mmCIF file of C-alpha atoms in Angstrom:
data_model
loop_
_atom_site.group_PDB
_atom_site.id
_atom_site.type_symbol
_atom_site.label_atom_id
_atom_site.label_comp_id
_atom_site.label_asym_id
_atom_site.label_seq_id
_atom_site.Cartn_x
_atom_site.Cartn_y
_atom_site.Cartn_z
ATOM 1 C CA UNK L 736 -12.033 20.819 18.977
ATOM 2 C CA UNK L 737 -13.845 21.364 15.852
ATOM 3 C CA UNK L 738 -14.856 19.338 12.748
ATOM 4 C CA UNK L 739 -11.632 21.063 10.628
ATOM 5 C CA UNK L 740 -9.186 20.432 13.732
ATOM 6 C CA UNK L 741 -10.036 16.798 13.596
ATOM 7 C CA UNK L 742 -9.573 16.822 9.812
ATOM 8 C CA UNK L 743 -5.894 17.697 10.344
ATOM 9 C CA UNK L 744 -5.256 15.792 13.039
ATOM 10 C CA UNK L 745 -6.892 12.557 11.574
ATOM 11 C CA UNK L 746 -4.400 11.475 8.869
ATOM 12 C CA UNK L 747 -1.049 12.085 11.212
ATOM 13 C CA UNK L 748 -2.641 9.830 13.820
ATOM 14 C CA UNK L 749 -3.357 7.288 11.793
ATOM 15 C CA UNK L 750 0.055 7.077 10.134
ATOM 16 C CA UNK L 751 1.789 7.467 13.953
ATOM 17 C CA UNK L 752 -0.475 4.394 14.841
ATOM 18 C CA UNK L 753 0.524 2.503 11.511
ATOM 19 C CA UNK L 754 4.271 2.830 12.672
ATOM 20 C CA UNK L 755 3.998 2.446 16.370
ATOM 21 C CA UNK L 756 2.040 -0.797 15.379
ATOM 22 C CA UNK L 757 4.382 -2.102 12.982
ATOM 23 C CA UNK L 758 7.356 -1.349 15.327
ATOM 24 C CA UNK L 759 5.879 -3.039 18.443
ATOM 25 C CA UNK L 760 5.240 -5.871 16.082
ATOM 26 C CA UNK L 761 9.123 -6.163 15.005
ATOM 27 C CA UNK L 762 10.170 -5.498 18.056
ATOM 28 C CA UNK L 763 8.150 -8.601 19.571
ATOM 29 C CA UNK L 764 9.685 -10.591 16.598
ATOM 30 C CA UNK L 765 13.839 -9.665 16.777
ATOM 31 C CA UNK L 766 13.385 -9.394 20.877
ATOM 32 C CA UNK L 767 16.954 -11.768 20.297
ATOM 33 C CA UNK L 768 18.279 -11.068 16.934
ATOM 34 C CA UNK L 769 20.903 -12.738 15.436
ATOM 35 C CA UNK L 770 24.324 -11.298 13.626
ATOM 36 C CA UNK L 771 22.370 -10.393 10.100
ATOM 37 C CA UNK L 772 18.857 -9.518 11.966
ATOM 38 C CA UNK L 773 20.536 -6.621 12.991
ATOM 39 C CA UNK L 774 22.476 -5.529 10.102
ATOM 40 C CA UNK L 775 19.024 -5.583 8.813
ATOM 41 C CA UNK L 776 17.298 -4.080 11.670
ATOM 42 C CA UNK L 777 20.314 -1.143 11.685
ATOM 43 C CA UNK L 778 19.165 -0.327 7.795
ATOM 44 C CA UNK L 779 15.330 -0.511 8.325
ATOM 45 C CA UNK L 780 15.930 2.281 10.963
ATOM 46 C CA UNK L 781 17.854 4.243 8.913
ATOM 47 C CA UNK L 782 15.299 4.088 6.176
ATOM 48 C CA UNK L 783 12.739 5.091 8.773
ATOM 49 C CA UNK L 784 14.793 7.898 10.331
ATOM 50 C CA UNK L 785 14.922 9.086 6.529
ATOM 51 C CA UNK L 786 11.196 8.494 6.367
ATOM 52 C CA UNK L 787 10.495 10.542 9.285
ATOM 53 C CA UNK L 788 12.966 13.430 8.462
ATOM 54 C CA UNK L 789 11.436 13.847 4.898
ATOM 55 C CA UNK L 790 7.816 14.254 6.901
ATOM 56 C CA UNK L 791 9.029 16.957 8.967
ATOM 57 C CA UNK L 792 10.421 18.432 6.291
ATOM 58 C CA UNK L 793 7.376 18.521 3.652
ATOM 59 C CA UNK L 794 4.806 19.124 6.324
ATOM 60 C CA UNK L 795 6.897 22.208 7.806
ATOM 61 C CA UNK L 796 8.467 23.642 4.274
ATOM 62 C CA UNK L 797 6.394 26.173 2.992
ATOM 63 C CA UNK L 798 5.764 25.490 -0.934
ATOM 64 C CA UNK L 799 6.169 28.698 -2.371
ATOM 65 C CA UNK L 800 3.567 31.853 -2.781
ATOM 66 C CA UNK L 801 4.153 33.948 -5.771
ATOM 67 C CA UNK L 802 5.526 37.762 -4.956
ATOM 68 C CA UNK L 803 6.100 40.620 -7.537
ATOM 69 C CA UNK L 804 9.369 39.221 -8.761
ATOM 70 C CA UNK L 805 7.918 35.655 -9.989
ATOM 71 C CA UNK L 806 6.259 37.385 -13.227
ATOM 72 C CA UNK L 807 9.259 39.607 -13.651
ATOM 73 C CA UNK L 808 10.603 38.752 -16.946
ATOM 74 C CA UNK L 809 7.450 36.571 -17.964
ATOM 75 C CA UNK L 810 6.553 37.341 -21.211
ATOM 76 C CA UNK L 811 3.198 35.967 -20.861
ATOM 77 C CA UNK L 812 2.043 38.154 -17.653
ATOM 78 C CA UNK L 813 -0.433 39.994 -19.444
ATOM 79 C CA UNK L 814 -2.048 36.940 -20.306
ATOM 80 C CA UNK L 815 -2.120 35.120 -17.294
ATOM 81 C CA UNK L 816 -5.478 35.355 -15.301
ATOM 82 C CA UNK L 817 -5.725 37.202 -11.815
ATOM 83 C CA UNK L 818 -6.302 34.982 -8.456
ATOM 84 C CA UNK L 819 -9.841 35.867 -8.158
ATOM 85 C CA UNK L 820 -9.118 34.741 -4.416
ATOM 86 C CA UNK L 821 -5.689 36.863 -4.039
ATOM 87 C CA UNK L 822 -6.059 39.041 -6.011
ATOM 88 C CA UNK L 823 -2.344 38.552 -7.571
ATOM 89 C CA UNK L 824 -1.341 37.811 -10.961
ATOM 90 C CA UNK L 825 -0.327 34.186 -11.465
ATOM 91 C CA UNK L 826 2.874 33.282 -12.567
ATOM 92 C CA UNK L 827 3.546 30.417 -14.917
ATOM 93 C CA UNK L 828 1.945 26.674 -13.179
ATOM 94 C CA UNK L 829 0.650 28.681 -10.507
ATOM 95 C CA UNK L 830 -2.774 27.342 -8.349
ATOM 96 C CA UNK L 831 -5.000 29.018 -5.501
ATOM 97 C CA UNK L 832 -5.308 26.050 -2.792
ATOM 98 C CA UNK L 833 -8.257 26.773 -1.121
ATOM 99 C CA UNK L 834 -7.044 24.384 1.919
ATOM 100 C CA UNK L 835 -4.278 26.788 2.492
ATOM 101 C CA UNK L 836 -6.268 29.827 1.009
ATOM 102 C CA UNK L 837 -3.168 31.329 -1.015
ATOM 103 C CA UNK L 838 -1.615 30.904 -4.509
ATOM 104 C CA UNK L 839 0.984 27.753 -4.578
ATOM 105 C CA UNK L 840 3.922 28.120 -6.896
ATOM 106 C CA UNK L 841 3.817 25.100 -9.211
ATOM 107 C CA UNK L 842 1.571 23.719 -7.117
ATOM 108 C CA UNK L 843 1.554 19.804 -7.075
ATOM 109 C CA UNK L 844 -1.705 18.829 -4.645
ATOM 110 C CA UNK L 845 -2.702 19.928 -0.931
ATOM 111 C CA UNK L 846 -1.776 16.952 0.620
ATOM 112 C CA UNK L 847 -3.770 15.883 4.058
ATOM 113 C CA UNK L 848 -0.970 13.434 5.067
ATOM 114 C CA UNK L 849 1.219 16.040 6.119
ATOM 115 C CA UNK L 850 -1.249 18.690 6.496
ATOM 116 C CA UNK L 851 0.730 20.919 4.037
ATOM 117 C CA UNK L 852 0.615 22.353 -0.123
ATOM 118 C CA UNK L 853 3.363 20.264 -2.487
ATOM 119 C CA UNK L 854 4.610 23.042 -4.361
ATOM 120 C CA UNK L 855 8.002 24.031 -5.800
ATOM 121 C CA UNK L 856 9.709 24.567 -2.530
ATOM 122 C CA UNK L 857 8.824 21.410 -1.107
ATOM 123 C CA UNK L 858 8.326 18.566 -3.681
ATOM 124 C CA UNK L 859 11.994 17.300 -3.194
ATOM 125 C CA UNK L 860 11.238 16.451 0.231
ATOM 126 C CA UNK L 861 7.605 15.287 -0.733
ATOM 127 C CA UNK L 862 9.209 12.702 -3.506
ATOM 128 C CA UNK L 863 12.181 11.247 -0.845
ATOM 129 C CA UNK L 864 9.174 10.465 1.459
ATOM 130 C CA UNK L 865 7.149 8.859 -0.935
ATOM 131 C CA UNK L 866 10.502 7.048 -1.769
ATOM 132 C CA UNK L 867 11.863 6.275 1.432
ATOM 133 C CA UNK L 868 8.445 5.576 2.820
ATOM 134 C CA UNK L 869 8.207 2.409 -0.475
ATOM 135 C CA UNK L 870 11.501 0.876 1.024
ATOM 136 C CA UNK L 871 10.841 0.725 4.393
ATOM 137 C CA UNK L 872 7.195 -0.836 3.301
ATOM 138 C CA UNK L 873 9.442 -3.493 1.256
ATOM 139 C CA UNK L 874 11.414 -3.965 4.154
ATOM 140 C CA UNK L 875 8.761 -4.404 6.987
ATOM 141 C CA UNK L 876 6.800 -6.823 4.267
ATOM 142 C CA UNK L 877 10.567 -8.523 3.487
ATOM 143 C CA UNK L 878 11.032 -9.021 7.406
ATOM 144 C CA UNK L 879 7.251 -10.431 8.335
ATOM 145 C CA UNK L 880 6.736 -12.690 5.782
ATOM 146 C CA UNK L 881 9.997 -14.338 6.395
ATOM 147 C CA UNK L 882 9.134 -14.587 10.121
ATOM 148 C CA UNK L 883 5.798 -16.599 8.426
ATOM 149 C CA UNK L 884 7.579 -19.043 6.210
ATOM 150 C CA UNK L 885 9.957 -19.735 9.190
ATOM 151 C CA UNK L 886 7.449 -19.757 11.766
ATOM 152 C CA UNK L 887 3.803 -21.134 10.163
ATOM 153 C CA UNK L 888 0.502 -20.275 11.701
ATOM 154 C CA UNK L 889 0.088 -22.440 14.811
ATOM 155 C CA UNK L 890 -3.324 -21.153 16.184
ATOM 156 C CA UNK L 891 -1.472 -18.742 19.199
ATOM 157 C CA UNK L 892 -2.693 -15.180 18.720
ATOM 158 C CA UNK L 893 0.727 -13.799 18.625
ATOM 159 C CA UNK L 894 0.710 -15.129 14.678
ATOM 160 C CA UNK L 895 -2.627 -13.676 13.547
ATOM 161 C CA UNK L 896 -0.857 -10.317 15.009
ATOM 162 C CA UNK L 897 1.972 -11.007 13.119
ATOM 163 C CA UNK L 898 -0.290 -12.091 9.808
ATOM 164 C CA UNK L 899 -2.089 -9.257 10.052
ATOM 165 C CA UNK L 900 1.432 -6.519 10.132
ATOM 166 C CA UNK L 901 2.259 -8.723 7.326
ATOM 167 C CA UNK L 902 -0.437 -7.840 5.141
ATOM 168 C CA UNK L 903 -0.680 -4.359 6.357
ATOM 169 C CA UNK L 904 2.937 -3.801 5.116
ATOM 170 C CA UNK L 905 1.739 -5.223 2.188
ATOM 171 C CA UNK L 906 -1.120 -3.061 1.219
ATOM 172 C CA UNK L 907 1.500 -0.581 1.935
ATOM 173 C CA UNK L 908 4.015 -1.634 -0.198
ATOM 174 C CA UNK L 909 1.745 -1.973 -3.557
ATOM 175 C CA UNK L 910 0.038 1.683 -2.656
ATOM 176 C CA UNK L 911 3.289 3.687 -2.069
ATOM 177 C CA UNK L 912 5.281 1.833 -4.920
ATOM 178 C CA UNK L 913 2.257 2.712 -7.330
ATOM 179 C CA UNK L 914 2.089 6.405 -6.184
ATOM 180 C CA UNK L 915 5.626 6.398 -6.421
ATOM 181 C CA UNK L 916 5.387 5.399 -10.191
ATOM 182 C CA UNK L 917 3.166 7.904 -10.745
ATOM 183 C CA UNK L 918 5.132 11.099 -9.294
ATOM 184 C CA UNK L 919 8.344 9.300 -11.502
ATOM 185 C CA UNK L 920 6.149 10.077 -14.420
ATOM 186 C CA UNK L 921 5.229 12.865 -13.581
ATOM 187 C CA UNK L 922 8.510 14.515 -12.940
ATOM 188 C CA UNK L 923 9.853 12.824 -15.865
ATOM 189 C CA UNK L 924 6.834 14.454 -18.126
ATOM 190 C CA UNK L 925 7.601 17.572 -16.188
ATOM 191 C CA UNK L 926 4.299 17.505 -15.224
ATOM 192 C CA UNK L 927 2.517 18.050 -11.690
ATOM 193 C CA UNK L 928 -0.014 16.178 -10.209
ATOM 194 C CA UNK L 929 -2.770 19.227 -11.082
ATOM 195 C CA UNK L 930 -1.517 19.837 -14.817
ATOM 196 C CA UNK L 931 -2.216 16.184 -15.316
ATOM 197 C CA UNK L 932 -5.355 15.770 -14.093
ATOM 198 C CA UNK L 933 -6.426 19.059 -15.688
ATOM 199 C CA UNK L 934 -4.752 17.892 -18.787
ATOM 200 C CA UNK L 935 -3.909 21.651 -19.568
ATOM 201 C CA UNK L 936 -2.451 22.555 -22.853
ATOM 202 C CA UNK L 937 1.089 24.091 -21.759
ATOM 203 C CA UNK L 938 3.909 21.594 -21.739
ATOM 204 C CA UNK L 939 7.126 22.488 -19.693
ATOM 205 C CA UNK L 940 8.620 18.860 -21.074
ATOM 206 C CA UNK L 941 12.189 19.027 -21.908
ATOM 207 C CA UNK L 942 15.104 16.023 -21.713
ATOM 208 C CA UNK L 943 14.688 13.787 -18.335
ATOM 209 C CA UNK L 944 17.640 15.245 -16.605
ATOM 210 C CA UNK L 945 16.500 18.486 -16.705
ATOM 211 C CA UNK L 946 13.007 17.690 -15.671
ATOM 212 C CA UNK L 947 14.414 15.447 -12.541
ATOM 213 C CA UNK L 948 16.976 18.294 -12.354
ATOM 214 C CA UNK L 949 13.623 20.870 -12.238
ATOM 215 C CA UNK L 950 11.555 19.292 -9.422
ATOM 216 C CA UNK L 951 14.192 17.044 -7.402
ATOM 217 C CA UNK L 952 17.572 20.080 -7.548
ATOM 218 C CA UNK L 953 21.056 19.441 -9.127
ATOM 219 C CA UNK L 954 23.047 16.717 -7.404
ATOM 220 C CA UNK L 955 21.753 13.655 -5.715
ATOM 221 C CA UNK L 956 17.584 14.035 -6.647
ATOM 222 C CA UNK L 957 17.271 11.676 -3.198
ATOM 223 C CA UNK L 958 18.827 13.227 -0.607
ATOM 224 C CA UNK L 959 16.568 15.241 1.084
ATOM 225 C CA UNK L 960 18.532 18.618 1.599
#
């Protein structure tokens, strides 16, 4: 296995052992839940199930690669500069990812988490895992620090375990909500991650519906579908 196989593989495993640690963890603490532990139990699974769905769908939807019909009707393709990697003329918010080594329509970032481009065809399902993935961090956070203030540190190793998922779902929570923030903005701006960053001089801006309407589809923007 080589250097760039291990690069792949490295981010999934340590978001598999993230889960499988914070699950062992609540299963050790609800081993005899009561009437509301598992209404809440029922709904943290469902948020994860939604979690895990919206993975498998952004890491196996391809985002988009320009063809001839994508500058059909541009009025600007004349302008617009030729991959010097593909070879193709670039429709509007087009980017070569040089991860994926081919042009990404409206290309967002290569993400490493799921080992895939966020581009047009696949930000929905990018956004309701970034989403999805902030509630269940709320909830695993919600669920462990309650166990704490019911249950105070007593010395027994089972509660530095349970200290240590607590602040773990923590971290979690504060990264995801703030990346979450940031992709609302974005998508309310009309903007992707790349345009930002660059700071490039097109804007695509229009009224907030339409830009949600833009990235996320008509209809419910957080149903991944």
């Amino acid at each position: 296995m080589n250097f760039n196989q291990l690069w792949v593989l490295a981010p999934f495993s340590i978001v598999i052992l993230i889960i499988a640690y914070l699950e062992i963890m609540m299963i050790y603490i609800f081993i005899y839940p009561e009437e509301k532990e598992i209404l809440l139990l029922i709904l943290h699974h469902l948020l994860l199930l939604a979690v895990i769905y919206s993975f498998y769908k952004t890491s196996t939807t391809k985002p988009g690669t320009p063809t001839q019909t994508d500058t059909e009707g541009d009025p600007l393709t004349t302008q617009r500069k030729t991959c010097k990697f593909c070879q193709h003329n670039k429709p509007v918010r087009c980017h070569h990812c040089r991860q994926c080594n081919k042009c990404i329509l409206r290309m967002d970032h290569h993400c490493p988490w799921v080992n895939n481009c966020i581009g047009q065809n696949n930000y929905k399902y990018f956004f309701c895992l970034v989403f999805y993935a902030t509630l269940t961090s709320v909830v695993y956070f919600c669920i462990y620090f309650n166990k704490i203030l019911k249950n105070p540190p007593t010395g027994n190793i089972d509660t530095y375990f349970i200290i240590f998922a607590a602040t773990l779902s923590f971290t979690l929570m504060i990264v995801l909500f703030l990346f979450l923030a940031f992709h609302t903005k974005l998508i309310s701006n009309n903007q992707t991650t790349l345009e930002y960053f660059e700071k490039q001089r097109e804007h695509y801006n229009k009224d907030i519906v339409s830009n949600f309407n833009e990235f996320l589809g008509p209809g419910c923007w957080l149903i991944p579908n």
